[in-house]
CSV table of C-alpha atoms (C1' of nucleotides) in Angstrom, one decimal:
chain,number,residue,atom,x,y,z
A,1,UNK,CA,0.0,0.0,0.0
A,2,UNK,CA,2.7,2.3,-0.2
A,3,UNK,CA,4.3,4.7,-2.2
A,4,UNK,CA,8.1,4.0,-3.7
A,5,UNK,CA,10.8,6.4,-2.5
A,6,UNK,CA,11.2,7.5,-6.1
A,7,UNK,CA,7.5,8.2,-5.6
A,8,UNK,CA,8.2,10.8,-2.9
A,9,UNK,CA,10.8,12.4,-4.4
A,10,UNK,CA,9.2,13.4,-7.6
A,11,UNK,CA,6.6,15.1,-5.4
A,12,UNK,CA,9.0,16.3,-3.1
A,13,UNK,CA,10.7,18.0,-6.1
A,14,UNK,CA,7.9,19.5,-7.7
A,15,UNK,CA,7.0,21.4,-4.5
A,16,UNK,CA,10.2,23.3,-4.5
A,17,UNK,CA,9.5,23.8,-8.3
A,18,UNK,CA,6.1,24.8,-7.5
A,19,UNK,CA,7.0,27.0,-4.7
A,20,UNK,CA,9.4,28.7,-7.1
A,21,UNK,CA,7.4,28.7,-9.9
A,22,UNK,CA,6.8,31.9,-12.0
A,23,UNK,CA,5.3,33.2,-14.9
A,24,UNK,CA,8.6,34.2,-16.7
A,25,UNK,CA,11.3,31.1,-18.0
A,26,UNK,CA,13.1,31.3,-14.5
A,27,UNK,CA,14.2,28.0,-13.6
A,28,UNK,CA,15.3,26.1,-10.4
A,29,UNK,CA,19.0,23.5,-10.6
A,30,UNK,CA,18.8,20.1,-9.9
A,31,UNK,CA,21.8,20.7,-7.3
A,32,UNK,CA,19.2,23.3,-5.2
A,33,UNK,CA,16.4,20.9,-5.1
A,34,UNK,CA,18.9,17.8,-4.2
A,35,UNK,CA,20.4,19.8,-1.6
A,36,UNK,CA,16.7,21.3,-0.1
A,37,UNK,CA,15.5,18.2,-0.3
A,38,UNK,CA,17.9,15.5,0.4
A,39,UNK,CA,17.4,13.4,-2.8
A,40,UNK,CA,20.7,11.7,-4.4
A,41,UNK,CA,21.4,14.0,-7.1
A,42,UNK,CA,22.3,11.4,-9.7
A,43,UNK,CA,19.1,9.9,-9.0
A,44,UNK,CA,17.3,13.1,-8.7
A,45,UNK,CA,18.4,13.4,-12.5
A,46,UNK,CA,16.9,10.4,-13.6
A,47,UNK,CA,13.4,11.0,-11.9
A,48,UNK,CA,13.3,14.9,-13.4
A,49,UNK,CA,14.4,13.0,-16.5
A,50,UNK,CA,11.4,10.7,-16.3
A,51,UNK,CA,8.8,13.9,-15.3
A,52,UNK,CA,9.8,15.7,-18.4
A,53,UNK,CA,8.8,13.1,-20.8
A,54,UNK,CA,5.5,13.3,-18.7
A,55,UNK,CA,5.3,16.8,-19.7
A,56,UNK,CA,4.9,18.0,-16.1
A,57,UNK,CA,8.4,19.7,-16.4
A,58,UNK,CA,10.5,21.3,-18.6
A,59,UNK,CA,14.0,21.9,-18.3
A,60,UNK,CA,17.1,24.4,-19.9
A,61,UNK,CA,20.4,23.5,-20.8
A,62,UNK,CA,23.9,24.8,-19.8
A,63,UNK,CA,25.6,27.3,-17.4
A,64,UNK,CA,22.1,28.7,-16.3
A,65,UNK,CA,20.0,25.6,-16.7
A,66,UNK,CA,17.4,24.1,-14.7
A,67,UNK,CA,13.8,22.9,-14.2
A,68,UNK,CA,10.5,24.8,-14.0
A,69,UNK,CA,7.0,23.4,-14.4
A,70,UNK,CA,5.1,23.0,-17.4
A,71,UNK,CA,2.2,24.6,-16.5
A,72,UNK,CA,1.3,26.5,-13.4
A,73,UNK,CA,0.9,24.6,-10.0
A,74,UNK,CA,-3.0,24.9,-9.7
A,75,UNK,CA,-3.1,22.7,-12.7
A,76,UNK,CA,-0.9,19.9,-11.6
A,77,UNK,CA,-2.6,17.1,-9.6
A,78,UNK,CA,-1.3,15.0,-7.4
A,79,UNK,CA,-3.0,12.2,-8.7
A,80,UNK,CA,-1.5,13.1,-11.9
A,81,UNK,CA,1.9,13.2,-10.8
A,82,UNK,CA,1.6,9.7,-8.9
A,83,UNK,CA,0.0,7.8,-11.8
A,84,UNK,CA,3.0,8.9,-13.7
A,85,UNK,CA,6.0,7.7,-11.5
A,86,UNK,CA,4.2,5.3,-9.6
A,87,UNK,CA,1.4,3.5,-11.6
A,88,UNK,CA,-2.3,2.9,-10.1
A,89,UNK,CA,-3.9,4.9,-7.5
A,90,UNK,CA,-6.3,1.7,-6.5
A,91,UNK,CA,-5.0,-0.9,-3.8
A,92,UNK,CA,-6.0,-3.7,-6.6
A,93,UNK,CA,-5.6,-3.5,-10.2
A,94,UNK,CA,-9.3,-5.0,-10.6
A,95,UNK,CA,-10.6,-1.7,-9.4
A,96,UNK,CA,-8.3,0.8,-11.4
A,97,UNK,CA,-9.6,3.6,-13.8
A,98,UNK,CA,-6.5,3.8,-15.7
A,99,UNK,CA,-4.9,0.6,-15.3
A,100,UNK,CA,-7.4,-2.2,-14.8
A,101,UNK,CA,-6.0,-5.5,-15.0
A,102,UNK,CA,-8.0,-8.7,-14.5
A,103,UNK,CA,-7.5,-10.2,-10.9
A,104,UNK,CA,-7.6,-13.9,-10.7
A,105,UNK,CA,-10.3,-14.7,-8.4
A,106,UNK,CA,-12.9,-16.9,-9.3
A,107,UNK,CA,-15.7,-14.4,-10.3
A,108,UNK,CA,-15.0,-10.2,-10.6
A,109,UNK,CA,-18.2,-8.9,-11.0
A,110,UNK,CA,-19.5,-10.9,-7.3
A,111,UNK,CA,-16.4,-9.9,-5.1
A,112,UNK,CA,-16.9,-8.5,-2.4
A,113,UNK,CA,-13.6,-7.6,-1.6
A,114,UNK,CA,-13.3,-5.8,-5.1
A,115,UNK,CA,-16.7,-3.6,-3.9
A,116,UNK,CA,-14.4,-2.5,-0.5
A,117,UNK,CA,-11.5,-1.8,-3.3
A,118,UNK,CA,-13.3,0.3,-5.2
A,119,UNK,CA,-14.9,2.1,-2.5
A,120,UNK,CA,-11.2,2.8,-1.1
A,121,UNK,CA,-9.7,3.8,-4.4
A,122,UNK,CA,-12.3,6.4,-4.4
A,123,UNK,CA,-11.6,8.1,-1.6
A,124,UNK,CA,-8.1,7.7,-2.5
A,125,UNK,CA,-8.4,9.6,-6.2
A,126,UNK,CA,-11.0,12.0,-4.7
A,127,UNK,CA,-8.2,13.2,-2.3
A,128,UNK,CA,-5.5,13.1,-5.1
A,129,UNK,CA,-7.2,14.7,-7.8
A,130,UNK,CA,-8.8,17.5,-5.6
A,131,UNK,CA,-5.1,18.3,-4.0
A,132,UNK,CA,-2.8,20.3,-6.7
A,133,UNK,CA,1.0,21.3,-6.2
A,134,UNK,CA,-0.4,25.3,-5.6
A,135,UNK,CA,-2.4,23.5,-2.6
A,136,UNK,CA,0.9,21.8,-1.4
A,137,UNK,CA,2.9,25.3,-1.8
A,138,UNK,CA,0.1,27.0,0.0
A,139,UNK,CA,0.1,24.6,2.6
A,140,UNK,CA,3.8,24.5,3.1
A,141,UNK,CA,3.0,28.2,3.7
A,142,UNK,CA,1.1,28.0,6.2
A,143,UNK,CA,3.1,25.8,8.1
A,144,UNK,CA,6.2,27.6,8.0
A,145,UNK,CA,4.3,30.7,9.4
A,146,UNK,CA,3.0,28.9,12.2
A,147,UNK,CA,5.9,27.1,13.6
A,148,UNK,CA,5.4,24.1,15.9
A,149,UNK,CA,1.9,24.1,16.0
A,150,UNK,CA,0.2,22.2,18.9
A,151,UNK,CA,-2.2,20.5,16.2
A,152,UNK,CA,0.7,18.7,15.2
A,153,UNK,CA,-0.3,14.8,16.1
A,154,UNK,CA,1.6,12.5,18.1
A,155,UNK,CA,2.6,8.6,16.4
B,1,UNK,CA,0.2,2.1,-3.8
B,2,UNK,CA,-0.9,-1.5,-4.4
B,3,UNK,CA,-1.9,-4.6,-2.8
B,4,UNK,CA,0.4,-7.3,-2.9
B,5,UNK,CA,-0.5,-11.1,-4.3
B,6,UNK,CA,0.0,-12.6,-1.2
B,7,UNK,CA,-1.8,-9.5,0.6
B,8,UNK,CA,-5.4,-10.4,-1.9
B,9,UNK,CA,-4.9,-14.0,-1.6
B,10,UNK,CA,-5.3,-13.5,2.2
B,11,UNK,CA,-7.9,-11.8,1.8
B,12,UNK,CA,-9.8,-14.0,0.1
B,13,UNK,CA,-8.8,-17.0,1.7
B,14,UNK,CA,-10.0,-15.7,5.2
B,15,UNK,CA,-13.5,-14.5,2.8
B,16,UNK,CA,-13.6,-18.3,2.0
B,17,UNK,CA,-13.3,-19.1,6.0
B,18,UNK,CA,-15.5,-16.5,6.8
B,19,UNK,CA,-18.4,-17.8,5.0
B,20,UNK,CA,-18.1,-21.3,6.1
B,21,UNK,CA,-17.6,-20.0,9.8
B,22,UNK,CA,-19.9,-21.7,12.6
B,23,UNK,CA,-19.7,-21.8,15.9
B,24,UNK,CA,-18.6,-25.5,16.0
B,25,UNK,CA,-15.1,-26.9,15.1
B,26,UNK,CA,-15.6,-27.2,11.3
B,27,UNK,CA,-12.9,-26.5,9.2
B,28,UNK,CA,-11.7,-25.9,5.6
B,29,UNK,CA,-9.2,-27.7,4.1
B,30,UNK,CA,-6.0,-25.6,2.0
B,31,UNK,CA,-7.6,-27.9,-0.7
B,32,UNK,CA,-10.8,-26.2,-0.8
B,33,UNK,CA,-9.6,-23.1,-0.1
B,34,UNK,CA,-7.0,-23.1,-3.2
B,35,UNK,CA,-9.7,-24.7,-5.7
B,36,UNK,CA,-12.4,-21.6,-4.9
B,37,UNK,CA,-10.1,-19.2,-5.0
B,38,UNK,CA,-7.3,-20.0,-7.7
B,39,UNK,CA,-4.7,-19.9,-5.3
B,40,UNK,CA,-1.7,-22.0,-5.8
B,41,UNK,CA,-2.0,-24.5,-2.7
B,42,UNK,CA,2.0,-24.5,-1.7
B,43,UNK,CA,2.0,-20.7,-1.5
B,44,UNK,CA,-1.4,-20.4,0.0
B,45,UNK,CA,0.2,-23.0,3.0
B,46,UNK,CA,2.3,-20.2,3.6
B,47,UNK,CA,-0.3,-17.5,3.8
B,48,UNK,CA,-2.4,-19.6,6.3
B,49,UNK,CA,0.6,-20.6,8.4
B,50,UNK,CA,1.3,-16.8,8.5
B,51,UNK,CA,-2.6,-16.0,9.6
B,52,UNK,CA,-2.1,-19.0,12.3
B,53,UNK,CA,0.9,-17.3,13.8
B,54,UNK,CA,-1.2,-13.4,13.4
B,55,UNK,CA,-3.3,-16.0,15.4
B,56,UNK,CA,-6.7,-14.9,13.0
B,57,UNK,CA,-7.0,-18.3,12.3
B,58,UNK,CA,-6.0,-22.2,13.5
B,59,UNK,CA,-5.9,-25.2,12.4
B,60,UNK,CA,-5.9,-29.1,12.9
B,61,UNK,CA,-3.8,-31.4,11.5
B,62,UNK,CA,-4.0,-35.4,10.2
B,63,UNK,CA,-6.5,-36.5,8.0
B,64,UNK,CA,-9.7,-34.8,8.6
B,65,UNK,CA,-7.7,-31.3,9.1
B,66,UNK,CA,-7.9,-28.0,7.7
B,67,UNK,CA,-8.1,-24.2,9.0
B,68,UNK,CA,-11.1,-21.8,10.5
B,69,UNK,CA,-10.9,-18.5,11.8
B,70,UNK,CA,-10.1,-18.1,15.2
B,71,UNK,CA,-12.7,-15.1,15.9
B,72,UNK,CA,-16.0,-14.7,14.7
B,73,UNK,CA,-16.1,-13.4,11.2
B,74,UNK,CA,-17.7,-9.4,12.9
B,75,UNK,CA,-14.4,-9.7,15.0
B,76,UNK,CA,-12.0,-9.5,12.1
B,77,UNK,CA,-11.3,-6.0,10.2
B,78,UNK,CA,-9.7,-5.8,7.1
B,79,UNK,CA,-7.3,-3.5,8.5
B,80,UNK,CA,-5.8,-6.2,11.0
B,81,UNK,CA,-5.6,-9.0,7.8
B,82,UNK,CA,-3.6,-6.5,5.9
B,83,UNK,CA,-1.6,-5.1,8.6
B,84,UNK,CA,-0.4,-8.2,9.2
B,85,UNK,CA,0.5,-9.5,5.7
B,86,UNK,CA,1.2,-6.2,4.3
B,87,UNK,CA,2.7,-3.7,6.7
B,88,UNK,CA,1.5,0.0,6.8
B,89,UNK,CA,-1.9,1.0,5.3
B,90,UNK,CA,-0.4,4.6,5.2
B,91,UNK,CA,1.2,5.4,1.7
B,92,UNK,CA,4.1,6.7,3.2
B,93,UNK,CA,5.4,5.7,6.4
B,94,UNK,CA,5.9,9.0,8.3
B,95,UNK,CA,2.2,9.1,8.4
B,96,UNK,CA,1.5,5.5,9.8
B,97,UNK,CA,0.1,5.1,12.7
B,98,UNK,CA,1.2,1.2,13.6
B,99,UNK,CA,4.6,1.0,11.4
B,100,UNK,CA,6.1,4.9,12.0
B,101,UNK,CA,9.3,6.2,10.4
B,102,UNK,CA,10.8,8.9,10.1
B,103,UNK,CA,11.3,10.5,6.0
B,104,UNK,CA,13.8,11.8,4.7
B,105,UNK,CA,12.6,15.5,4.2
B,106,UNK,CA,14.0,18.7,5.8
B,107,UNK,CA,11.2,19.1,8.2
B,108,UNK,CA,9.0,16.7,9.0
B,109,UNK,CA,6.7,18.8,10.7
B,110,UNK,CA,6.2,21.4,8.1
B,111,UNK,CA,5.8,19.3,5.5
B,112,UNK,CA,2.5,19.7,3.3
B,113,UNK,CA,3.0,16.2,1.7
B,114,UNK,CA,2.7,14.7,4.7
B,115,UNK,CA,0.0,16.8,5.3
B,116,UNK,CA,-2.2,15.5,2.6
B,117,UNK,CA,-0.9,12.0,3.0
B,118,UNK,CA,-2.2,12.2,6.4
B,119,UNK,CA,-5.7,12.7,5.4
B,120,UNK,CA,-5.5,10.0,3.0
B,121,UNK,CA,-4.0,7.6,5.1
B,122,UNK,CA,-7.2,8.2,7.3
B,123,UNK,CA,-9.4,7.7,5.0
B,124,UNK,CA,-8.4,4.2,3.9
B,125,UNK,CA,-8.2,3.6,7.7
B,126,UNK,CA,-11.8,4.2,7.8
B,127,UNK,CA,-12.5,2.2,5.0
B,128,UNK,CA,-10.5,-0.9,6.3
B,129,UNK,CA,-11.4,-0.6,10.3
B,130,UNK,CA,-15.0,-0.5,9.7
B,131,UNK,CA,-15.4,-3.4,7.0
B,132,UNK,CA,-14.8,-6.7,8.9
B,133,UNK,CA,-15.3,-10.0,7.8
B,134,UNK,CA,-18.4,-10.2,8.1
B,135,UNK,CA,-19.2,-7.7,6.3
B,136,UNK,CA,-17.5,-9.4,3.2
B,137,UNK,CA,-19.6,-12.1,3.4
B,138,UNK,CA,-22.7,-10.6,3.9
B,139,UNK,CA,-21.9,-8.5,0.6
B,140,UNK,CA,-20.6,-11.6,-1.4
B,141,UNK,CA,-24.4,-13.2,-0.2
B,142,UNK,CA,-26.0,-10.0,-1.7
B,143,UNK,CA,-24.1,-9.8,-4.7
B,144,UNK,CA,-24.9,-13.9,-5.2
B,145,UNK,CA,-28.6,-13.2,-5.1
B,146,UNK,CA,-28.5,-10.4,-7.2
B,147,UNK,CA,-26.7,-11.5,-10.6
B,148,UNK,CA,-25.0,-9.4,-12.8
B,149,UNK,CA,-27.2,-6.4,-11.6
B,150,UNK,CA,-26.7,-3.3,-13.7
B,151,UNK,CA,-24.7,-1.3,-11.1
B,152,UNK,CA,-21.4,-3.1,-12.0
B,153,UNK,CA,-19.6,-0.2,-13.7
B,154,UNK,CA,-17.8,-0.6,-16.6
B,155,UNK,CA,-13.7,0.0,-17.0
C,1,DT,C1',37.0,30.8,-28.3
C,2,DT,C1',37.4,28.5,-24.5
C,3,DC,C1',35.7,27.0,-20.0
C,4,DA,C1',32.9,25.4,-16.6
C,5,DA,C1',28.4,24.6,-15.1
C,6,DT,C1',24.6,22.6,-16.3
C,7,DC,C1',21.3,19.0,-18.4
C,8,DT,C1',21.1,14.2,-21.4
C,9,DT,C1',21.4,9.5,-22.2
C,10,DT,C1',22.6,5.0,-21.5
C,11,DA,C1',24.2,1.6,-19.0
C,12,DC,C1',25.5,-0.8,-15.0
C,13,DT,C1',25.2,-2.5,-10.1
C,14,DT,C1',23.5,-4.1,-6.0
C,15,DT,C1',20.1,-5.6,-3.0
C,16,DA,C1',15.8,-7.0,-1.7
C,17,DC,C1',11.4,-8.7,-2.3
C,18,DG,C1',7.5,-11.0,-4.5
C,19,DA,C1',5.7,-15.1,-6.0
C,20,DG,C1',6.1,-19.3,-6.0
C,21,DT,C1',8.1,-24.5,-5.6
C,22,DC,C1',10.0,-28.4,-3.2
C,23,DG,C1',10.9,-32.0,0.1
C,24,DA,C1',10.8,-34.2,4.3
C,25,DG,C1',8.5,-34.4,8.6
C,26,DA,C1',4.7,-34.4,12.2
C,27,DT,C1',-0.4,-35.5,13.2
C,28,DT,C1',-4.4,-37.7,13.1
C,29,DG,C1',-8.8,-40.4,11.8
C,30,DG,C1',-10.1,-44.6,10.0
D,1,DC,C1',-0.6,-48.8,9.8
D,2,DC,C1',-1.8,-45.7,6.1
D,3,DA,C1',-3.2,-42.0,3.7
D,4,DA,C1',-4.7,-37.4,4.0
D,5,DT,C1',-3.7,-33.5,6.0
D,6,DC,C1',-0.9,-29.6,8.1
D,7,DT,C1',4.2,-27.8,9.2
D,8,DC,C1',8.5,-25.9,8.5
D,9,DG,C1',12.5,-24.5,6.3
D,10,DA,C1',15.0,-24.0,2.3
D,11,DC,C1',15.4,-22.9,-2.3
D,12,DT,C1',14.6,-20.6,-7.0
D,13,DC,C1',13.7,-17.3,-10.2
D,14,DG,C1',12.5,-13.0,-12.0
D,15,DT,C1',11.8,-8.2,-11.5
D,16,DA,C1',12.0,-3.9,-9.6
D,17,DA,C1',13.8,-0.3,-6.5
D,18,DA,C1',17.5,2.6,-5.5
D,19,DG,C1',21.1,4.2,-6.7
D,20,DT,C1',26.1,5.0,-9.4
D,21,DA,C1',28.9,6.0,-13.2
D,22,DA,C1',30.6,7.8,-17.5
D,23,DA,C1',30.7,10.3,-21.6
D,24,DG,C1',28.3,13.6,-24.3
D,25,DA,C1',25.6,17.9,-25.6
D,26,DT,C1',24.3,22.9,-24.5
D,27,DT,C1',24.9,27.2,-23.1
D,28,DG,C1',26.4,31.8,-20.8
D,29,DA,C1',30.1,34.2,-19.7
D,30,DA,C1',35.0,35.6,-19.3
DNA sequence: TTCAATCTTTACTTTACGAGTCGAGATTGG
DNA sequence: CCAATCTCGACTCGTAAAGTAAAGATTGAA
């Protein structure tokens, strides 16, 4: 049930590109993000790598090069982003919008399990697909201007 | 963000025992269990040896042997089954409640993925402490009696 | 024009885990 | 005693995750 590590960098990386973003072509290095974020930079590369040919980035070449988004924050999803680097949102392929795959039990459309799925995965995607990187920038906002709160929960 | 194999196979092993549940010592054989399902009986051994020692079910050996739950079918949440067989229900582990650890990100406490991950992780905890056993069998009854019905959506 | 900082691309490594399979042993009812 | 069952540990086999590495292509600026 959970997400790959690759999986939280890419998101981790597009917050600092979404907390940077700007109309004009300015453009954040992969060396800033890797540093702010702690992600291997070498592996950093390859996931930017992978998030361009999603189209969610785009990038510049030489001396003053970098990443920016695509298009502006409010209009990337998280659910968006995770499909891309990660694959289905649903706990069970049987139940997936975008990547359904048969499950082997003995009949689909009378499993009861699948019904709990589905239900789950909905709740999932509704969370994903209402939350957008501009959400998680104004969030991470918020949070930074009221330090230690005491809503914070205890594990 | 998936379900293992072994994680559904569980699942609908314990659906199998669930259904056949009464009060008295009857058991299910792996037999049974693997020809209903389509589980391959060696690796479903496994999964049932692994419920025995999560102690949601037991089992009696020699001839007539075979496996039932250990608690009444209301008794047993889907959350417990797949905390045992699959770890955290959280996607990320610095939200989980039963398997906590810390991420690798600048500041845990300010950070907004977290915060929606959170949310989400609640959510599927809803889902998966409310439905129990029980309830999956009650709902593979319903869905029995009412064949093909035209609420199955379509992929 | 040359240099150095950046991204690009491909390939490689290493480790772990998922999904089984296998074989020999221990119980038990008939 | 025997045959059907569970028990337990070991083993395989493939794939994927999480990086590392190296050489190349662009670009801005000195």
């Amino acid at each position: 049930m959970k997400l790959s590590v690759r999986g939280e960098y890419a998101l981790r990386a597009l917050l600092v590109l979404a907390r940077d973003y700007q109309e004009d072509d300015s453009v954040v290095r992969i060396q800033e993000i890797s540093r702010k974020q702690n992600i291997p930079k070498r592996f950093l590369e390859q996931i930017l790598n992978d998030l361009k040919s999603a189209r969610l980035v785009e990038s510049k070449r030489g001396v003053a090069g970098g990443y920016r988004l695509r298009r502006a924050p409010q209009h990337i999803t998280l659910a968006e982003i995770i499909r891309h680097v990660e694959g289905p949102l649903a706990p069970v392929s049987c139940v997936s919008e975008k990547f359904y795959e048969k499950c082997s039990c003995p009949d689909e459309t009378r499993c009861p399990i699948r019904d709990v799925m589905k239900e789950v995965r909905d709740s999932i995607v509704a969370h994903m697909e209402h939350t957008s990187l501009a959400d998680l920038a104004e969030r991470a906002r918020k949070l930074e201007h009221e330090p230690m709160s005491g809503a914070d929960f205890v594990i």
